[in-house]
Coordinates of C-alpha atoms and ligand atoms in Angstrom, one line a residue:
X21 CA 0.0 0.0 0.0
X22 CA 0.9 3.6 -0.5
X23 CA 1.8 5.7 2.5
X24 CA 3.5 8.9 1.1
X25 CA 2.8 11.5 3.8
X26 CA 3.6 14.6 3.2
X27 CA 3.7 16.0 6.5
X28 CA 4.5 12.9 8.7
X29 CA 4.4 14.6 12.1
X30 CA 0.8 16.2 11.3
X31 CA -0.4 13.0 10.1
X32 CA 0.3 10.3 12.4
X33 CA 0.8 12.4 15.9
X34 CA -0.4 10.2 18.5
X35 CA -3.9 11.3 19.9
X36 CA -2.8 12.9 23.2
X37 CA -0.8 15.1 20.9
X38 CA -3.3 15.7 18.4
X39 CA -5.9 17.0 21.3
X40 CA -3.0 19.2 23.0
X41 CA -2.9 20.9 19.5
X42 CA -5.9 21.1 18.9
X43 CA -7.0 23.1 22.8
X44 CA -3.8 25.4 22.3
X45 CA -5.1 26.2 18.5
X46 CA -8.8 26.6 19.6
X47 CA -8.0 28.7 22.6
X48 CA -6.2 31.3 20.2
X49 CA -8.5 31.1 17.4
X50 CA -11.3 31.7 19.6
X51 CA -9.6 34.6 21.0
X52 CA -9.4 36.2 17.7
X53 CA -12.1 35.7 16.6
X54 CA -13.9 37.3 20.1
X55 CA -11.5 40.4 19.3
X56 CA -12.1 40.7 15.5
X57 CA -15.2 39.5 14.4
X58 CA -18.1 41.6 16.6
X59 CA -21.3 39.8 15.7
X60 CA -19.8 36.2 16.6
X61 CA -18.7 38.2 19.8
X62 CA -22.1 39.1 21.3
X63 CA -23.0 35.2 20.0
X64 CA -20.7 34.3 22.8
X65 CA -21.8 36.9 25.4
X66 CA -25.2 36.3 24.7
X67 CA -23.8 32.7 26.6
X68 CA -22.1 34.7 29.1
X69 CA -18.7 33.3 27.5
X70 CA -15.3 35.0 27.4
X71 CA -12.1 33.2 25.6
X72 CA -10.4 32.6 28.8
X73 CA -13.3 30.1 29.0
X74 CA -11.9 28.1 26.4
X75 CA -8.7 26.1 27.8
X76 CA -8.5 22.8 26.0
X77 CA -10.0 21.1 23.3
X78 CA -13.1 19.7 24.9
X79 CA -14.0 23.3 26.3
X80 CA -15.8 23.5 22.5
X81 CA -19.1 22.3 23.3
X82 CA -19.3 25.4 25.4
X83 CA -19.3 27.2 22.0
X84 CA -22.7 28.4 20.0
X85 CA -23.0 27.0 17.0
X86 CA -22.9 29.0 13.6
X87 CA -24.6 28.1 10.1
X88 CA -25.3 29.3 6.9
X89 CA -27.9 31.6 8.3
X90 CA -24.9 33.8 10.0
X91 CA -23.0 34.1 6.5
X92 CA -26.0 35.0 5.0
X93 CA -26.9 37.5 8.0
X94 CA -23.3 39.3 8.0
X95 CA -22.6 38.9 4.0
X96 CA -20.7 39.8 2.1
X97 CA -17.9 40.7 5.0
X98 CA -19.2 41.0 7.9
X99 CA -17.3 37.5 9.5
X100 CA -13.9 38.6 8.5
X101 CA -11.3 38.4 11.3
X102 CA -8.7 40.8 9.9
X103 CA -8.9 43.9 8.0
X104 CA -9.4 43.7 4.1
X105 CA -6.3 44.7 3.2
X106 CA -5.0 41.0 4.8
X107 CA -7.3 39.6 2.4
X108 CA -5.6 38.2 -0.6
X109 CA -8.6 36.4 -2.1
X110 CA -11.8 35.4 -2.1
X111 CA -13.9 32.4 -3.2
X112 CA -18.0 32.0 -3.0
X113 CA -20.6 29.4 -3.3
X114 CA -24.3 29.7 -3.6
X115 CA -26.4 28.2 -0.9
X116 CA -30.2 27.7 -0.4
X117 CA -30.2 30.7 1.6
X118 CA -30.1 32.7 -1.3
X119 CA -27.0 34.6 -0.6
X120 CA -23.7 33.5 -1.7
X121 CA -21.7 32.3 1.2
X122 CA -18.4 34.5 0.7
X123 CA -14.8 33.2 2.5
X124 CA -12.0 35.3 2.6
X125 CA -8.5 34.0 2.7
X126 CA -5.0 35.7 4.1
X127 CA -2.1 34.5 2.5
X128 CA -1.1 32.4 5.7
X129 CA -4.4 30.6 4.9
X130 CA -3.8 30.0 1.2
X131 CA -0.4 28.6 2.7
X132 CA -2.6 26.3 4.7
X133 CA -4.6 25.4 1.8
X134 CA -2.1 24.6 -0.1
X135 CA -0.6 22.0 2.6
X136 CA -3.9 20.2 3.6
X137 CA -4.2 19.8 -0.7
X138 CA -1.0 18.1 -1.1
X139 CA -1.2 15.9 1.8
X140 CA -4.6 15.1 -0.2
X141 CA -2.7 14.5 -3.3
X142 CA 0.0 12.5 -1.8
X143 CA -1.8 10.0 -0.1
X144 CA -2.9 8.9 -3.7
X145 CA 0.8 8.7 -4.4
X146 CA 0.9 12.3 -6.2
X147 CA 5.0 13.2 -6.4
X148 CA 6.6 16.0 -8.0
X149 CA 6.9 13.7 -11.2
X150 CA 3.2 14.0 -11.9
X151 CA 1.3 16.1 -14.9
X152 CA -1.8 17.3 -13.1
X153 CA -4.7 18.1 -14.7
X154 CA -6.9 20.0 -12.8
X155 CA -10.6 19.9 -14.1
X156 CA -12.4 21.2 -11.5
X157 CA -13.5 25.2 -11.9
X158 CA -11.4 27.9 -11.6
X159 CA -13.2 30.9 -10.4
X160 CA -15.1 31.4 -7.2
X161 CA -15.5 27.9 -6.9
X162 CA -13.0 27.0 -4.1
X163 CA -12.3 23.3 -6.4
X164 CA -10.2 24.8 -8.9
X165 CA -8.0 26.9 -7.2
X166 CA -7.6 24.5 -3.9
X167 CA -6.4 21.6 -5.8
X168 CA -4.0 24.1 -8.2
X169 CA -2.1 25.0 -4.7
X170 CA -1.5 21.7 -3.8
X171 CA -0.6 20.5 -6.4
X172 CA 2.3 23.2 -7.0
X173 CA 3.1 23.0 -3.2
X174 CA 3.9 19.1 -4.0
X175 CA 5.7 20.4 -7.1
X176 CA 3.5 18.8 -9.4
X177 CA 3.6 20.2 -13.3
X178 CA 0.0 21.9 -13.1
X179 CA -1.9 22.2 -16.1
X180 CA -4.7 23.9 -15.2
X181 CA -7.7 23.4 -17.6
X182 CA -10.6 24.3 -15.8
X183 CA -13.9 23.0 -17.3
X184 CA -15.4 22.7 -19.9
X185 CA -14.6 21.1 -23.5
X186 CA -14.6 17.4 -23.1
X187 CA -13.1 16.6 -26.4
X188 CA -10.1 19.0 -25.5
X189 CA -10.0 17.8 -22.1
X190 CA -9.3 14.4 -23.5
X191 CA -6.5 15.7 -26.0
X192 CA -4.7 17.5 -23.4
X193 CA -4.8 14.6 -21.3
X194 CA -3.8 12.5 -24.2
X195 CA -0.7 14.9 -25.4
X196 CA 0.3 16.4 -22.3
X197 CA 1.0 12.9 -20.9
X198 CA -1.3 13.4 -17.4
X199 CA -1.3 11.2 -14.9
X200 CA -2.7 12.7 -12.2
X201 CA -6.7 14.1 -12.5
X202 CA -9.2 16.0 -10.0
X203 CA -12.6 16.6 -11.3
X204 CA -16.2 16.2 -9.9
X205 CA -16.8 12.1 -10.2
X206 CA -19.7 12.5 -12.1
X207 CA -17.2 14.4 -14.8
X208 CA -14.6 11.5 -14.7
X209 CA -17.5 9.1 -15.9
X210 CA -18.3 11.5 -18.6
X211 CA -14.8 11.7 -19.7
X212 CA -14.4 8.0 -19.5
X213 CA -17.9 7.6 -21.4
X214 CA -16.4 10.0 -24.3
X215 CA -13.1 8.0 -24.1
X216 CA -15.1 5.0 -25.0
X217 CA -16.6 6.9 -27.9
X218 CA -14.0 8.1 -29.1
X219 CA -12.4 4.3 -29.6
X220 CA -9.4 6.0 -27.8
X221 CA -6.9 3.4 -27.0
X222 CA -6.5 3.1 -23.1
X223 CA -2.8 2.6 -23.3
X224 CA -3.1 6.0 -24.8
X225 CA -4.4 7.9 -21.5
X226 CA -1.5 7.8 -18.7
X227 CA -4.0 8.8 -16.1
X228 CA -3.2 6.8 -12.7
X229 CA -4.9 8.4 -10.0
X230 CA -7.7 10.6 -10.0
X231 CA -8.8 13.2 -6.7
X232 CA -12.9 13.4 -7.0
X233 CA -15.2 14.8 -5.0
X234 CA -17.4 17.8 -4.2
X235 CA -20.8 15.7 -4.9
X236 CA -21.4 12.6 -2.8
X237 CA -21.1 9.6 -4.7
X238 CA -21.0 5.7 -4.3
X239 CA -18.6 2.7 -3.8
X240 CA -20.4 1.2 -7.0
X241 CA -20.0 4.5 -9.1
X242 CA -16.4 4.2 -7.7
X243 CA -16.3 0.9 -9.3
X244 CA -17.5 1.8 -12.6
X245 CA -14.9 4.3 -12.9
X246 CA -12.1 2.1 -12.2
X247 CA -13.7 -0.5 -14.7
X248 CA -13.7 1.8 -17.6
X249 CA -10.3 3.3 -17.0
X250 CA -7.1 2.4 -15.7
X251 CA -6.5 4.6 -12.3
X252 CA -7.2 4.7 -8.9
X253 CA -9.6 7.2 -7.3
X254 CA -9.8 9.1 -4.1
X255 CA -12.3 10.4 -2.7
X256 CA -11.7 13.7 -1.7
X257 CA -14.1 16.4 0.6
X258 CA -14.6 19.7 2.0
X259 CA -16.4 22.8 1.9
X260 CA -15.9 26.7 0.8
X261 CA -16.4 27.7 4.2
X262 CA -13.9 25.6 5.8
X263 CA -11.3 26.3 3.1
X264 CA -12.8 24.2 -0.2
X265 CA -11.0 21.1 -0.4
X266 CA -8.6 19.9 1.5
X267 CA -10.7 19.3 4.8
X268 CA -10.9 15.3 4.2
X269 CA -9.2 13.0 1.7
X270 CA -8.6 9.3 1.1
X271 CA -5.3 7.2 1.8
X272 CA -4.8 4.5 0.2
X273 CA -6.6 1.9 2.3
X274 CA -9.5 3.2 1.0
X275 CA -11.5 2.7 4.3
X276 CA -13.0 6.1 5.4
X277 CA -11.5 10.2 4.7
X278 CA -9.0 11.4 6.9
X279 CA -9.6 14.9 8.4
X280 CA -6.5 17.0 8.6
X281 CA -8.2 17.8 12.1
X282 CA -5.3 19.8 13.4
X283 CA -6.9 22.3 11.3
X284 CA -10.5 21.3 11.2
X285 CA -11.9 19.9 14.7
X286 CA -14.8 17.3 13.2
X287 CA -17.7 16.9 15.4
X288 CA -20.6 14.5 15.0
X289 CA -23.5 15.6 16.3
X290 CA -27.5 14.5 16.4
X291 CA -29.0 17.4 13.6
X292 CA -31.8 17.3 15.8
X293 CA -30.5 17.9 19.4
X294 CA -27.6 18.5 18.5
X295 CA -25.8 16.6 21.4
X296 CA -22.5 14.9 20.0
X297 CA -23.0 11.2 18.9
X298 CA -20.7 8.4 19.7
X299 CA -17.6 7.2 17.1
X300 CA -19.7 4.8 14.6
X301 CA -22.8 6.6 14.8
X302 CA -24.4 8.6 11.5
X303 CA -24.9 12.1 12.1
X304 CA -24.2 15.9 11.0
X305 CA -20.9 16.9 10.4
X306 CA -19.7 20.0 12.2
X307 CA -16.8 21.9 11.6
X308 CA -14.1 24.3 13.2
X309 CA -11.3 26.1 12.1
X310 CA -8.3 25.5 14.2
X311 CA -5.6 28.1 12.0
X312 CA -7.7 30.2 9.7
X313 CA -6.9 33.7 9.9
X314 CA -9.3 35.3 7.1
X315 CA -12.6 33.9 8.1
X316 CA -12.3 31.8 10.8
X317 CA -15.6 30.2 11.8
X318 CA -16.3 27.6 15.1
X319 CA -19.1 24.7 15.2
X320 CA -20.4 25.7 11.6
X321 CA -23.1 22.7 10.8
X322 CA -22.3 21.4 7.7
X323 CA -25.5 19.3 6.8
X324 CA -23.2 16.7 5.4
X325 CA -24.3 13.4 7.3
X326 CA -22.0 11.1 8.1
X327 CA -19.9 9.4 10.7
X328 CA -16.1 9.5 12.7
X329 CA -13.7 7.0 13.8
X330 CA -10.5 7.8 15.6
X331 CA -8.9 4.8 15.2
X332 CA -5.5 4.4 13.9
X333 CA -5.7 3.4 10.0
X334 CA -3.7 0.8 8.1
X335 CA -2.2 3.5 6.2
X336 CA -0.4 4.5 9.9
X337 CA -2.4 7.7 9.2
X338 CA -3.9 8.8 12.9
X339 CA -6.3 11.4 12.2
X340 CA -9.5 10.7 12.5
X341 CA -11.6 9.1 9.5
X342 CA -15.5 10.4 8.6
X343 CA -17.4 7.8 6.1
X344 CA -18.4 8.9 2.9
X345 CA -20.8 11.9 3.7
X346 CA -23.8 9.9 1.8
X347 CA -25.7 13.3 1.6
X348 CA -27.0 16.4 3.1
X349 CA -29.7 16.5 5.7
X350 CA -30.9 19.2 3.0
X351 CA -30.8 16.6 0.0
X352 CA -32.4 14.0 2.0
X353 CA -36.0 13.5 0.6
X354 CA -39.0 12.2 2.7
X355 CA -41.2 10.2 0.5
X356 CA -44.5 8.7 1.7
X357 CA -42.7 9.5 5.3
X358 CA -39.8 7.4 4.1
X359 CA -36.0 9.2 4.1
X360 CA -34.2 8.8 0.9
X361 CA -31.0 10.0 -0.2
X362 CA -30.3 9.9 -4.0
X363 CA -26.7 8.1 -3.0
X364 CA -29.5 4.9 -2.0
X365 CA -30.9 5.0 -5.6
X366 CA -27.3 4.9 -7.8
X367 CA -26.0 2.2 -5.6
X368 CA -29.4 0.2 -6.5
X369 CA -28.9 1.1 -10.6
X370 CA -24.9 1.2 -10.6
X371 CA -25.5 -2.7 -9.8
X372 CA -28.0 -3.1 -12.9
X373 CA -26.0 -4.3 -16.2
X374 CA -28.7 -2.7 -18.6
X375 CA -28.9 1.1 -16.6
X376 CA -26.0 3.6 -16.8
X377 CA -24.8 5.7 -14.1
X378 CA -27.1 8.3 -15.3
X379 CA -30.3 9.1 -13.2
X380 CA -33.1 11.5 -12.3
X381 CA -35.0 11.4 -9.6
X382 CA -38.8 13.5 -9.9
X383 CA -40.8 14.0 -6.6
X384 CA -44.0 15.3 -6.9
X385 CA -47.4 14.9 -4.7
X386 CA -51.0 14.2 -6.6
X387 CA -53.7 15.0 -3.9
X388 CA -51.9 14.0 -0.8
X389 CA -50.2 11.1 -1.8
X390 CA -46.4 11.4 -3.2
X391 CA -45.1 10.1 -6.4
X392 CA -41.4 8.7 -6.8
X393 CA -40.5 8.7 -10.5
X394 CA -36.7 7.5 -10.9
X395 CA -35.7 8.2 -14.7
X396 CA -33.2 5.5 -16.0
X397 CA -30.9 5.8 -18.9
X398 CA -29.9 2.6 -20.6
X399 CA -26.8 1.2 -21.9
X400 CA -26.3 0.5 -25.7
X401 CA -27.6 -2.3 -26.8
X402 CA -30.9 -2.6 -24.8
X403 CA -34.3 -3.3 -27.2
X404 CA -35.8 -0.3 -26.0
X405 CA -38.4 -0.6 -28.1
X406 CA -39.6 -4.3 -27.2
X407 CA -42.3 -3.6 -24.7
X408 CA -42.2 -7.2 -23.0
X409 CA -38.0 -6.4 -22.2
X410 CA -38.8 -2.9 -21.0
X411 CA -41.2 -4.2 -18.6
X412 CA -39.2 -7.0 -17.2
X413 CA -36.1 -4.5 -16.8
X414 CA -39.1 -2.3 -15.0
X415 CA -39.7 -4.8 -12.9
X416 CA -36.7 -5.9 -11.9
X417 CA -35.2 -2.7 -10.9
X418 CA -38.3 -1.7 -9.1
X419 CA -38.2 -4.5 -7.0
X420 CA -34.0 -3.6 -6.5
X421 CA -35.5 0.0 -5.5
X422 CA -38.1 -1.0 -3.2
X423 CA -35.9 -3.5 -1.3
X424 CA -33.5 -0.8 -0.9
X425 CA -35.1 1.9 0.2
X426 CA -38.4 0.0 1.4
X427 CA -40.6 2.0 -0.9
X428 CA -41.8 1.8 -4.0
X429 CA -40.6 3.9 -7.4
X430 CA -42.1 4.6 -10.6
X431 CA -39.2 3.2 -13.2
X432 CA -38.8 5.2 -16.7
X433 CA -36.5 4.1 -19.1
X434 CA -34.8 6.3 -21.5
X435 CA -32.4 5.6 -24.5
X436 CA -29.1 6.1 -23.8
X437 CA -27.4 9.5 -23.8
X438 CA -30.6 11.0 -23.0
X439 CA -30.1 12.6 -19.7
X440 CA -27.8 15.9 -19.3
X441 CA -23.8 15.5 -18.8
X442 CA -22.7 18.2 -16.5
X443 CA -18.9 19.2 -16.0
X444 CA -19.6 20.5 -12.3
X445 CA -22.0 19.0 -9.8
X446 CA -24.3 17.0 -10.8
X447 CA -28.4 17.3 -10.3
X448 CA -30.1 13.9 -9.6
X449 CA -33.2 15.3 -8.3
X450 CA -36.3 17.4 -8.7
X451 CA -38.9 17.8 -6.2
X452 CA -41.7 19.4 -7.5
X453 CA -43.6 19.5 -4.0
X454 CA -42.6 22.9 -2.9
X455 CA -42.8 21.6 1.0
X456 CA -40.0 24.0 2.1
Ligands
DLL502 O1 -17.5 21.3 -3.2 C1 -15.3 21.9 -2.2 C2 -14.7 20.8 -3.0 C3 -14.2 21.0 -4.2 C4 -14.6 19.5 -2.4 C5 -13.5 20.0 -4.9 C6 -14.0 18.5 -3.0 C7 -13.4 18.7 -4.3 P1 -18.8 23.6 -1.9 O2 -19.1 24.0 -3.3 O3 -18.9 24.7 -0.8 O4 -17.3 23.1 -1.8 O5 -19.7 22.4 -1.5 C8 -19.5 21.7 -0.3 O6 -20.3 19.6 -1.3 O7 -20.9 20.4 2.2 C9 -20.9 18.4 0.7 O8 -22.3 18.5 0.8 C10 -20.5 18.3 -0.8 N1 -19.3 17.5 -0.9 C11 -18.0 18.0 -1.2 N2 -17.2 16.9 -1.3 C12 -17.9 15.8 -1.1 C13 -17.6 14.4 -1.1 C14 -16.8 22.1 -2.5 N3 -16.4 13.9 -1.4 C15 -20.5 20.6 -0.2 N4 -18.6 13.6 -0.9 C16 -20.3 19.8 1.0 C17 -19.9 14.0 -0.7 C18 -19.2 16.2 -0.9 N5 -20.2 15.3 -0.7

């Protein structure tokens, strides 16, 4: 297996180390933010809290929370610690609030950035041999830009395409020589799909590993990947207001993301009483920033459910490990009282020969009953047009569907290449309820 650290020390400190980090950083990044930021201030004096209460690590649950509804309240700038001329750049993303969610970032935190992305990229073995292409969007978008500083902190040579452009995507990849990708997974399959298209020779594509992530997505979608091309991926997570990327990665073992946690403290806590859960236990991720300077922001609810270990990895790798965040308490949908998270449906199809990775999922309610419509795309080669084999197929994945999720689905099966390719995120679902 793989090890390549690139910050040994950080990586496998031993726990009583780890947690003596962690109090000394919270205890000053608490104080900071107290002094610089005024409306997280009266947040913890509206607790009667000073940052001389704040001594060690555990001292956090003391804290408030804080969630999209503060960035919204004090955007664009109102949660910057440090004056804007310490502000060296700035990256956004839109959330259901309606407002972006805007991060600012000091150049000691793009340093930072820049160090939790190539410990990302080197436990997938990235070195400074590598040709990295970097397909994820440059712009606002914190994917882009996150992965570009690690990879030139590792030494990497960067070639920073962007999106956009399959068919030149693939003859940069092809004449450049790449071996290293990061791009939404989602993307990768549409790259590998136009690949296959293409009749391009594998042998021709020197990609090896591939860094994907910013969209949950399955240990079968995983699979399909790795079928169709010959790399290994890695999942990889964060989110803009942490830093963007860089918060969680994969080692090679495969089993679970580390968080650099002696820059983000993960908590796991019950979304609805918000009491921490126990190591093993599915729950809402909640972050803090241990070293940010720009934006620094403490207990932020994430929505992303999933859940922590802190047991010591094969890898040798000691910080702790979430699960695959299988969704946001936001994406969840409850159908006829039943939770589902679009993850559940493309394991179920990813492990149907005849259906493609590609799925839409349509939620609607007729009088007060709610309708499940998941739209299918085929592979090649299905007789789409023999009503007695689209029935069966029907069948058969409704039944897969309902004994999965424990509730039943319309099935609709289109031809393939029917659905939308996206180079970003992708959209699986649309609920036409308006409940919210
Ligand atoms: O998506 C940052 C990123 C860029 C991560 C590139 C990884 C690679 P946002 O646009 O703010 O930032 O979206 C963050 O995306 O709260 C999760 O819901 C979801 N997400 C990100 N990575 C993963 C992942 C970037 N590996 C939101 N698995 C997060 C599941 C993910 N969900």
């Amino acid at each position: 297996m793989v090890t390549n650290y690139w910050n040994k020390k950080a990586e496998t400190m031993s726990r009583e180390g780890m947690r003596a980090l962690q109090g000394n950083r919270l205890a000053s990044v608490v104080r900071h933010t107290y002094n610089n930021v005024p409306a997280y201030r009266k947040k913890m004096e509206n607790l009667g809290l000073e940052p001389g209460d704040i001594r060690c690590i555990e001292d956090i649950s003391k804290l408030p929370f804080v969630d999209k509804y503060d960035l919204a309240d004090n955007y664009p700038y109102g949660l910057f610690a440090v004056p804007m001329s310490e502000i060296v750049e700035i990256h956004a993303s839109s959330g259901t609030t309606g407002k972006q969610k805007v991060l600012g970032y000091t150049r000691h935190d793009l340093e930072i950035w820049g160090e939790v992305m190539a410990r990302t990229l080197a436990a997938g073995g990235t070195t400074s041999s590598d040709i990295f292409h970097c397909s994820y969007g440059y712009g606002l978008f914190t994917g882009g830009l996150g992965a570009h500083y690690g990879s030139q902190t590792i030494g990497c040579t960067t070639v920073p395409v962007g999106t956009g452009n399959t068919n030149r995507q693939i003859q940069i990849i092809r004449d450049f020589g790449c071996t290293a990708i990061c791009c939404t997974p989602s993307y990768m399959l549409y790259i590998a799909e136009t690949l296959e298209q293409m009749k391009v020779d594998p042998s021709e594509v020197k990609l090896r590993r591939a860094f994907l992530g910013a969209e949950p997505w399955t240990i079968e979608m995983r699979d399909d990947i790795e079928r169709r091309l010959p790399l290994r991926t890695y999942d990889i997570y964060g989110l803009t207001e942490m830093i963007g990327p860089g918060v969680a990665f994969e080692c090679d073992a495969r089993c679970g993301l580390h968080v650099n946690e002696d820059h983000f403290y993960p908590e796991i806590v019950d979304p609805d009483t918000l009491k921490p859960v126990e190591d093993g236990i599915y729950g809402e991720l909640v972050f803090s920033t241990l070293t940010k300077e720009g934006m620094p922001l403490l207990r932020y609810r994430t929505r992303d459910i999933a859940s922590i270990t802190h047991e010591t990895c094969e890898c040798g790798r000691t910080l702790a490990r979430i699960t695959k965040p299988k969704g946001r308490t936001d994406d969840m949908l409850i159908i006829r009282g039943v939770n589902v998270f679009p993850s559940q449906v493309e394991s179920v199809l990813l492990g149907v020969t005849e259906a493609s990775p590609y799925y839409f999922i349509i939620v609607d309610r007729v009088g007060a009953r709610d309708t499940f419509e998941i739209q299918v795309e085929l592979t090649e080669g299905f007789p789409i047009d023999e009503v007695r084999a689209v029935e069966k197929l029907q069948k058969r994945i409704g039944a897969a569907i309902e004994s999965a999720l424990g509730i039943g689905a319309t099935i609709r099966l289109l031809p393939p290449h029917s659905l939308p390719r996206v180079e970003g995120k992708a959209r699986h679902v649309e609920d036409r309820r308006n409940l919210k």
